Short mmCIF file of C-alpha atoms in Angstrom, two decimals:
data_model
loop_
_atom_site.label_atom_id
_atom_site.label_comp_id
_atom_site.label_asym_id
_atom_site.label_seq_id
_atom_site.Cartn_x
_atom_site.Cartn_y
_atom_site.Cartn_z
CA UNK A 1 -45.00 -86.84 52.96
CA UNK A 2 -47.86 -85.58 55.48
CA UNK A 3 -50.06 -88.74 53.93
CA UNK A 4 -47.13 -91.31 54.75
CA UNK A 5 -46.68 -89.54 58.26
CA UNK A 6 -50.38 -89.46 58.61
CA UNK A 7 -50.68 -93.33 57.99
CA UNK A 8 -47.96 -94.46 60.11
CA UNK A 9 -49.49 -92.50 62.68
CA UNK A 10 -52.65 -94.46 62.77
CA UNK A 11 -51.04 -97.56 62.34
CA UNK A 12 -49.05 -96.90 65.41
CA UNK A 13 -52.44 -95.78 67.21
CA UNK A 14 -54.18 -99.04 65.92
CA UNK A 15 -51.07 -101.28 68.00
CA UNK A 16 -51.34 -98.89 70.21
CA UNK A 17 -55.16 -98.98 71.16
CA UNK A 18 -54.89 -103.17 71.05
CA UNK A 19 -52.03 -102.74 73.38
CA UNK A 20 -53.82 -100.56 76.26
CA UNK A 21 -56.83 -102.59 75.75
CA UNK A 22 -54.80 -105.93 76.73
CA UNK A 23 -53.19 -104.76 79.81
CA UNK A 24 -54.45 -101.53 80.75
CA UNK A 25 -57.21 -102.85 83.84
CA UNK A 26 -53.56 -105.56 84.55
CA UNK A 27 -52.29 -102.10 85.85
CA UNK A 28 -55.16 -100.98 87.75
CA UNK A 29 -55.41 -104.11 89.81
CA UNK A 30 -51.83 -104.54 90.00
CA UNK A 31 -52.17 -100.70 92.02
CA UNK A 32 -55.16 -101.73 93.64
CA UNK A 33 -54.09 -104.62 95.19
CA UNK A 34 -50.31 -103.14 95.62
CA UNK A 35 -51.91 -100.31 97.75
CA UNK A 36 -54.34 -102.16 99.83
CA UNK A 37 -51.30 -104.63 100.60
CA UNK A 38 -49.23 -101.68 101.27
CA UNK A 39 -51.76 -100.10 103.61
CA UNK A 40 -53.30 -103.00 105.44
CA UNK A 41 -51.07 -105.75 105.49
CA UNK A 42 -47.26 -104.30 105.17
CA UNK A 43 -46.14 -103.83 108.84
CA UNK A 44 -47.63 -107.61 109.35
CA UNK A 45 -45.73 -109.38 106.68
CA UNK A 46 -42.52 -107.29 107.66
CA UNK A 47 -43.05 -107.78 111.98
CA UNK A 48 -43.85 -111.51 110.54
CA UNK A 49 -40.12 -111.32 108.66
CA UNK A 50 -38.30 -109.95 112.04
CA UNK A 51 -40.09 -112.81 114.11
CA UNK A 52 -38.13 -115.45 112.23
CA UNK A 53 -34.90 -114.34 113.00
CA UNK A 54 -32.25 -117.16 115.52
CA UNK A 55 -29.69 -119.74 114.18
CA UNK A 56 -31.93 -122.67 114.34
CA UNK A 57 -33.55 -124.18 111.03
CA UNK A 58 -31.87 -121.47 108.66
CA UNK A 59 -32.32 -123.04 105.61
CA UNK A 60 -36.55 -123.30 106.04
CA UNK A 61 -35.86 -119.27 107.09
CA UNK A 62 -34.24 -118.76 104.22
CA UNK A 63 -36.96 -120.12 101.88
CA UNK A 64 -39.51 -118.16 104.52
CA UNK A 65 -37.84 -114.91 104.01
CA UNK A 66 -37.76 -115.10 100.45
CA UNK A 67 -41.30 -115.79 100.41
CA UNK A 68 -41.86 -112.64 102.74
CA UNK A 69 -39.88 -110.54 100.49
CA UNK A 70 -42.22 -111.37 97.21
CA UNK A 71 -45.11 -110.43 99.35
CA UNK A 72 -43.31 -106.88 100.50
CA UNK A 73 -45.02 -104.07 98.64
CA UNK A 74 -41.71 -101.47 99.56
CA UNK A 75 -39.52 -100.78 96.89
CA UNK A 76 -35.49 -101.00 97.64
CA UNK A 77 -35.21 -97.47 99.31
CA UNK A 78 -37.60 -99.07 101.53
CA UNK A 79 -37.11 -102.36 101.95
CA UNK A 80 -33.45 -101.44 102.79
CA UNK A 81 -34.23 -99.54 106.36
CA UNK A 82 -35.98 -102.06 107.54
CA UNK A 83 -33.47 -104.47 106.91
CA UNK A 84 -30.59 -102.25 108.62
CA UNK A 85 -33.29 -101.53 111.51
CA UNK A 86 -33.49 -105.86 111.89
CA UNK A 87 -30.00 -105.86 110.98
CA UNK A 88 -28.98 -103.82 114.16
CA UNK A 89 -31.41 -106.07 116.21
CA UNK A 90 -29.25 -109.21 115.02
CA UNK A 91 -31.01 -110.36 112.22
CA UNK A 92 -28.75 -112.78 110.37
CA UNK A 93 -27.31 -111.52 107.34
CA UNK A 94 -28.27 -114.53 105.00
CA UNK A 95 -32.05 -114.48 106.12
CA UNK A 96 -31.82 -110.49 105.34
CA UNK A 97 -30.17 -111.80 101.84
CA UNK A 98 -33.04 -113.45 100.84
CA UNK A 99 -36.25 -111.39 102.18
CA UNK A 100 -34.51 -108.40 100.12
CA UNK A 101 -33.46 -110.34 96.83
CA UNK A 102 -36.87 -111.65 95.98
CA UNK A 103 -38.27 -107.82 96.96
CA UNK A 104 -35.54 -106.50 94.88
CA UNK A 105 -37.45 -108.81 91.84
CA UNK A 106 -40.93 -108.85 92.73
CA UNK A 107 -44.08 -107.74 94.41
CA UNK A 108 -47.81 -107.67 94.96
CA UNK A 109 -48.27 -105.26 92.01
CA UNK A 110 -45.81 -106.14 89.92
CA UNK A 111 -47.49 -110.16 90.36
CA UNK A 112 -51.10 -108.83 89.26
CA UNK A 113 -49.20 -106.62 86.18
CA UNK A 114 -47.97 -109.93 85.20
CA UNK A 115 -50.43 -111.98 84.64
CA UNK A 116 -50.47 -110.10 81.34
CA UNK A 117 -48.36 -112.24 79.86
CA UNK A 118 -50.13 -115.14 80.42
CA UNK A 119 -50.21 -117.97 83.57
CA UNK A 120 -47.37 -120.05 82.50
CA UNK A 121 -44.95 -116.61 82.37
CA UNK A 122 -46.48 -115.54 85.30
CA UNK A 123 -45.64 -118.52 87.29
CA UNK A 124 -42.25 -118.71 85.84
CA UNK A 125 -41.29 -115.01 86.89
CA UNK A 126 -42.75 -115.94 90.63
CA UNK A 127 -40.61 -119.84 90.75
CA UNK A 128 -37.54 -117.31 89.98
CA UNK A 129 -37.72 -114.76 91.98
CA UNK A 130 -38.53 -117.13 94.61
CA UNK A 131 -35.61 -119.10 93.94
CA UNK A 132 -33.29 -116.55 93.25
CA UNK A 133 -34.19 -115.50 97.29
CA UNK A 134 -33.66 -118.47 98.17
CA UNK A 135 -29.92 -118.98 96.16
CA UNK A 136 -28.81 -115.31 97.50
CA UNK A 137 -29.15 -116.31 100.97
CA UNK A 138 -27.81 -119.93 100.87
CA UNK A 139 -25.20 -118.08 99.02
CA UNK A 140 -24.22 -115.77 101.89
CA UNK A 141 -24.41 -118.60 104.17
CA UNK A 142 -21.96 -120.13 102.75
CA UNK A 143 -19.30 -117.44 101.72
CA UNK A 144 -19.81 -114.84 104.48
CA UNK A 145 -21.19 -117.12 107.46
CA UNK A 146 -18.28 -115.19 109.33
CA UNK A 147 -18.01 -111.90 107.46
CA UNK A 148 -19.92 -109.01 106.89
CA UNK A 149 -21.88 -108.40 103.80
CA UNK A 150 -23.93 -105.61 104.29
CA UNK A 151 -23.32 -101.96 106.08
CA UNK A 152 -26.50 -100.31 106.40
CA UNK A 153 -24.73 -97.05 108.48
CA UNK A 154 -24.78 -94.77 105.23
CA UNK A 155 -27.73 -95.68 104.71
CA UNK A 156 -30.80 -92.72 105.51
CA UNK A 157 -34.34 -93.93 106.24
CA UNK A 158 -36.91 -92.41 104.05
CA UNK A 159 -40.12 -90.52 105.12
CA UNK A 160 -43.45 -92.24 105.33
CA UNK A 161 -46.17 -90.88 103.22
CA UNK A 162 -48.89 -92.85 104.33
CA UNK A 163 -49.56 -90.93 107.49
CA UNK A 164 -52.97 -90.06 106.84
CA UNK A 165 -55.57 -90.70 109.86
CA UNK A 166 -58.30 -91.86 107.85
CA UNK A 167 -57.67 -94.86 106.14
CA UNK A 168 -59.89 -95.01 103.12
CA UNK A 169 -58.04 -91.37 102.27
CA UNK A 170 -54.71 -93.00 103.17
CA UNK A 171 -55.78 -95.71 100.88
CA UNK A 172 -56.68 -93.74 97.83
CA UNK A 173 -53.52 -91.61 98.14
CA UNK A 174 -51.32 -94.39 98.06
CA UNK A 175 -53.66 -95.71 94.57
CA UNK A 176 -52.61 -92.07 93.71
CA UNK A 177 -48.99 -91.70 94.30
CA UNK A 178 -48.92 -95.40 92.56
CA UNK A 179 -50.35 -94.39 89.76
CA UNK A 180 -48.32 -90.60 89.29
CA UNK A 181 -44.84 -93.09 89.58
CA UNK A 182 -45.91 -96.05 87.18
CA UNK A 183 -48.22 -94.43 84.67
CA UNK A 184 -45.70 -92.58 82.61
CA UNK A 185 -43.60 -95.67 82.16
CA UNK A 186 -46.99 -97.89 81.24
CA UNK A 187 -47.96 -95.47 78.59
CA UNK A 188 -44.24 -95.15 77.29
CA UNK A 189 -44.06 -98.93 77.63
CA UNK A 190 -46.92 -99.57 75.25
CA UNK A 191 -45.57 -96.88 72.91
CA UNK A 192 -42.58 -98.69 72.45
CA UNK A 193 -44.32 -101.86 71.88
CA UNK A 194 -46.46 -100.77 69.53
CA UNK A 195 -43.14 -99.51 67.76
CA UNK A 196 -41.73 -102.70 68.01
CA UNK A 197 -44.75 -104.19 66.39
CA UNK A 198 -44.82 -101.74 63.67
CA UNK A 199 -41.46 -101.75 62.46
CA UNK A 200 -39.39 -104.89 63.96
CA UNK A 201 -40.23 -107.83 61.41
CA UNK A 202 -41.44 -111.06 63.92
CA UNK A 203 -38.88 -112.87 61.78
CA UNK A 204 -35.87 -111.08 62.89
CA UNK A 205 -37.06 -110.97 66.18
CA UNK A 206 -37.97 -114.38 66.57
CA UNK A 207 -34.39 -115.62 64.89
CA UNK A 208 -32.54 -113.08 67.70
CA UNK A 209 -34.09 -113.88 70.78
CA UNK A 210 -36.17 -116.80 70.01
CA UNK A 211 -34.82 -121.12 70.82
CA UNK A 212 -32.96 -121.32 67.66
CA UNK A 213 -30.51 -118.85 68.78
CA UNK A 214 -30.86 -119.72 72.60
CA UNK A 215 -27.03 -118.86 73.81
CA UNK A 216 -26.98 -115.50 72.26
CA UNK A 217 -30.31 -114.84 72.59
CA UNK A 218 -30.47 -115.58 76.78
CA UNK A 219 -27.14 -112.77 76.66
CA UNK A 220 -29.00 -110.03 74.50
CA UNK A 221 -32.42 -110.18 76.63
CA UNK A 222 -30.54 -110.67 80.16
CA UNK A 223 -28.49 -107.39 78.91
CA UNK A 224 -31.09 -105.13 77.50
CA UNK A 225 -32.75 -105.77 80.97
CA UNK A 226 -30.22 -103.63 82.52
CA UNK A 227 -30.90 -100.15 80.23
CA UNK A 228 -34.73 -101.01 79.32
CA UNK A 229 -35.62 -101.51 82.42
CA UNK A 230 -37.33 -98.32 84.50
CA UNK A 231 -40.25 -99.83 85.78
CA UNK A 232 -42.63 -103.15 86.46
CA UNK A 233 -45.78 -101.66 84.65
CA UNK A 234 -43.42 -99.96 81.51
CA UNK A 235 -41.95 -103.99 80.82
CA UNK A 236 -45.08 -105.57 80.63
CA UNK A 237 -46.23 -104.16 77.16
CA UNK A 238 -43.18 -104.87 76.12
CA UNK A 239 -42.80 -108.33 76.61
CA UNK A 240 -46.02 -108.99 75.81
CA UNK A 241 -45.25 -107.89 72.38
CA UNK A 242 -41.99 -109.61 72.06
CA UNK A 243 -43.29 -112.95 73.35
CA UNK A 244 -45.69 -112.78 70.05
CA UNK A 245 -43.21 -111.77 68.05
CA UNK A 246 -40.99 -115.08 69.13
CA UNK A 247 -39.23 -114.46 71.95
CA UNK A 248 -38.55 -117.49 73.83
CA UNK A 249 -39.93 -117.99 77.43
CA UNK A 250 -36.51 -118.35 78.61
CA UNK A 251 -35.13 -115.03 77.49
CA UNK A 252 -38.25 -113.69 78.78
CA UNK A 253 -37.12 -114.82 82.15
CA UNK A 254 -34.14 -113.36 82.03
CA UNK A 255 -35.30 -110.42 81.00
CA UNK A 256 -37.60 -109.99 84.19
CA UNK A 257 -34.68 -111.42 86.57
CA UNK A 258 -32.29 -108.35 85.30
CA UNK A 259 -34.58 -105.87 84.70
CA UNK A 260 -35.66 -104.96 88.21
CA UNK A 261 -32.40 -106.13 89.59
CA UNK A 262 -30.13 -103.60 87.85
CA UNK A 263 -33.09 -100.73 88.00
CA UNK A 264 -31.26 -97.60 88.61
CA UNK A 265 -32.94 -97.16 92.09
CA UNK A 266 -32.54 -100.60 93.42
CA UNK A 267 -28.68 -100.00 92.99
CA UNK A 268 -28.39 -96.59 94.33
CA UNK A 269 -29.42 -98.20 97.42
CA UNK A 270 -27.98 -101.53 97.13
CA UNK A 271 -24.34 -99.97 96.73
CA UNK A 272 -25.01 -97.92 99.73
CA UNK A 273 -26.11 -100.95 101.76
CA UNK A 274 -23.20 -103.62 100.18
CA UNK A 275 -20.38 -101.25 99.28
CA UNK A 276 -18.52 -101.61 96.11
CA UNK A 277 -16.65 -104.98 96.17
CA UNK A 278 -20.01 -107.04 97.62
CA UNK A 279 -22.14 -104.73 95.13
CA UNK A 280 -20.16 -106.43 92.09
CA UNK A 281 -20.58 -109.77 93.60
CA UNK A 282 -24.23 -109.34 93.34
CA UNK A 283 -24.25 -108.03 89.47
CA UNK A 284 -22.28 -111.63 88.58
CA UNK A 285 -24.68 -113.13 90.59
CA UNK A 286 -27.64 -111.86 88.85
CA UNK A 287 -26.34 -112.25 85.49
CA UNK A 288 -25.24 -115.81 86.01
CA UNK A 289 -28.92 -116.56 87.75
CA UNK A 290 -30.45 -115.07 84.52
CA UNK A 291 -28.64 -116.87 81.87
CA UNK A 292 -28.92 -120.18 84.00
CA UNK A 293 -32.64 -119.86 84.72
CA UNK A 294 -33.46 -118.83 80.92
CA UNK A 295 -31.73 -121.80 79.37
CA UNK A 296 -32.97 -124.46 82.03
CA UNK A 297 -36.41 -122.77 80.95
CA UNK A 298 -36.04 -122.94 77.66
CA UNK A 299 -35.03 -126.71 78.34
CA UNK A 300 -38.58 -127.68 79.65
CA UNK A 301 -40.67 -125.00 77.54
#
């Protein structure tokens, strides 16, 4: 028994060392360049979002803000007071719709973690996310152009940690406090992966969530998005595993669209800022954006 134990162990180690090896300087950079956008660049792109606010040309302010949001390094709890800040200055709420659905989904460091997976998936996660802005706000333009969507006055602005006078300190504690919140969930990420890999034949996987099972397949990955899914950096290893083992590009897609948009965080602080009814509406509207995008990807790919 301690010889079988023994020998599963290393072949667990063996997927796991290939696995770190892969992605593990992904992370790093992904931090890096997450923390220097955080530090030097953040108030810009966000005083650059509240510049762009008026009724004229809404649809290129749309696309703008979802662009904006991609390149926000703030996660939701702090993305959201700055949009109930602009929101009290009359910021319109479809323009807020988009800069904060395309955060919700991706940025800076989750970008660098993903090029991972390869160019093509990384291009495909930034096209959706992008779009998926860009449908969330044309979406509230259309339906709530003269109702409310959002109430941000429950909502309690968090503290600023990076408050340090010397940058280059400020700098490396952000790299710090990045690393303390993601590295748990990369290490337990490439665990699981290289438990997939050990015990999950490629052919099962491949027949569940590969193209010759598209329909079901596109439902399973947009679903297991939803529990799976605690952090950028703890996915990656995963997919990266399940896209050898045959898992189509599509249900890939919908995995990522999902994933961060049902993280537990994210809609703590979405409820608060949509209440309950509006908060629905956006769980059909990611799951329907999920399944569409993965099957019109798994059309062209």
């Amino acid at each position: 028994m301690i010889e079988i134990i023994y020998r599963e162990l290393i072949y667990i180690w063996y997927y796991f060392d290939i696995q770190l090896r892969q992605i593990f300087w992904y992370w790093i950079l992904g931090i890096v360049i997450g923390s220097i956008v955080s530090i030097f660049a953040k108030d810009k792109i966000h005083n650059l979002f509240s510049s762009i606010n008026g009724d004229k040309q809404i649809i290129l302010k749309i696309l703008f803000a979802s662009f904006l949001g991609i390149l926000s390094p703030l996660c939701m709890y702090g993305t959201v007071p700055i949009a109930a800040s602009l929101a009290k200055k009359g910021m319109r709420e479809d323009v807020l719709s988009a800069f904060m659905m395309s955060s919700i989904l991706l940025n800076p460091q989750l970008l660098m973690y993903s090029f991972a997976l390869g160019n093509l998936v990384m291009c495909i996660r930034l096209i959706t996310c992008f779009i998926c802005g860009i449908v969330a706000g044309l979406l509230v333009l259309i339906f709530f152009k003269h109702k409310k969507f959002f109430d941000f006055k429950n909502f309690e602005e968090i503290k600023n940690n990076d408050t340090d006078p010397n940058i280059i300190i400020k700098l490396f504690k952000n790299i710090g406090r990045n690393i303390k919140a993601t590295g748990i969930y990369f290490f337990i990420g490439i665990l699981l992966s290289a438990l997939f890999q050990r015990y999950i034949p490629k052919e099962a996987f491949a027949s569940l969530f590969g193209k010759k099972n598209e329909g079901f397949g596109l439902l399973m990955s947009a679903t297991i998005g939803v529990p799976l899914y605690a952090c950028g950096g703890g996915t990656i290893p995963l997919l990266q595993a399940w896209l050898v083992d045959g898992m189509s590009i599509g249900s890939a897609a919908a995995f990522m669209i999902t994933g961060p948009a049902t993280k537990i965080t994210n809609l703590g602080a979405l409820k608060i800022s949509m209440g309950i009814k509006h908060f629905i509406y956006y769980l059909i509207f990611i799951m329907i954006f999920a399944l569409i995008s993965g099957m019109i990807i798994n059309m062209i790919f």
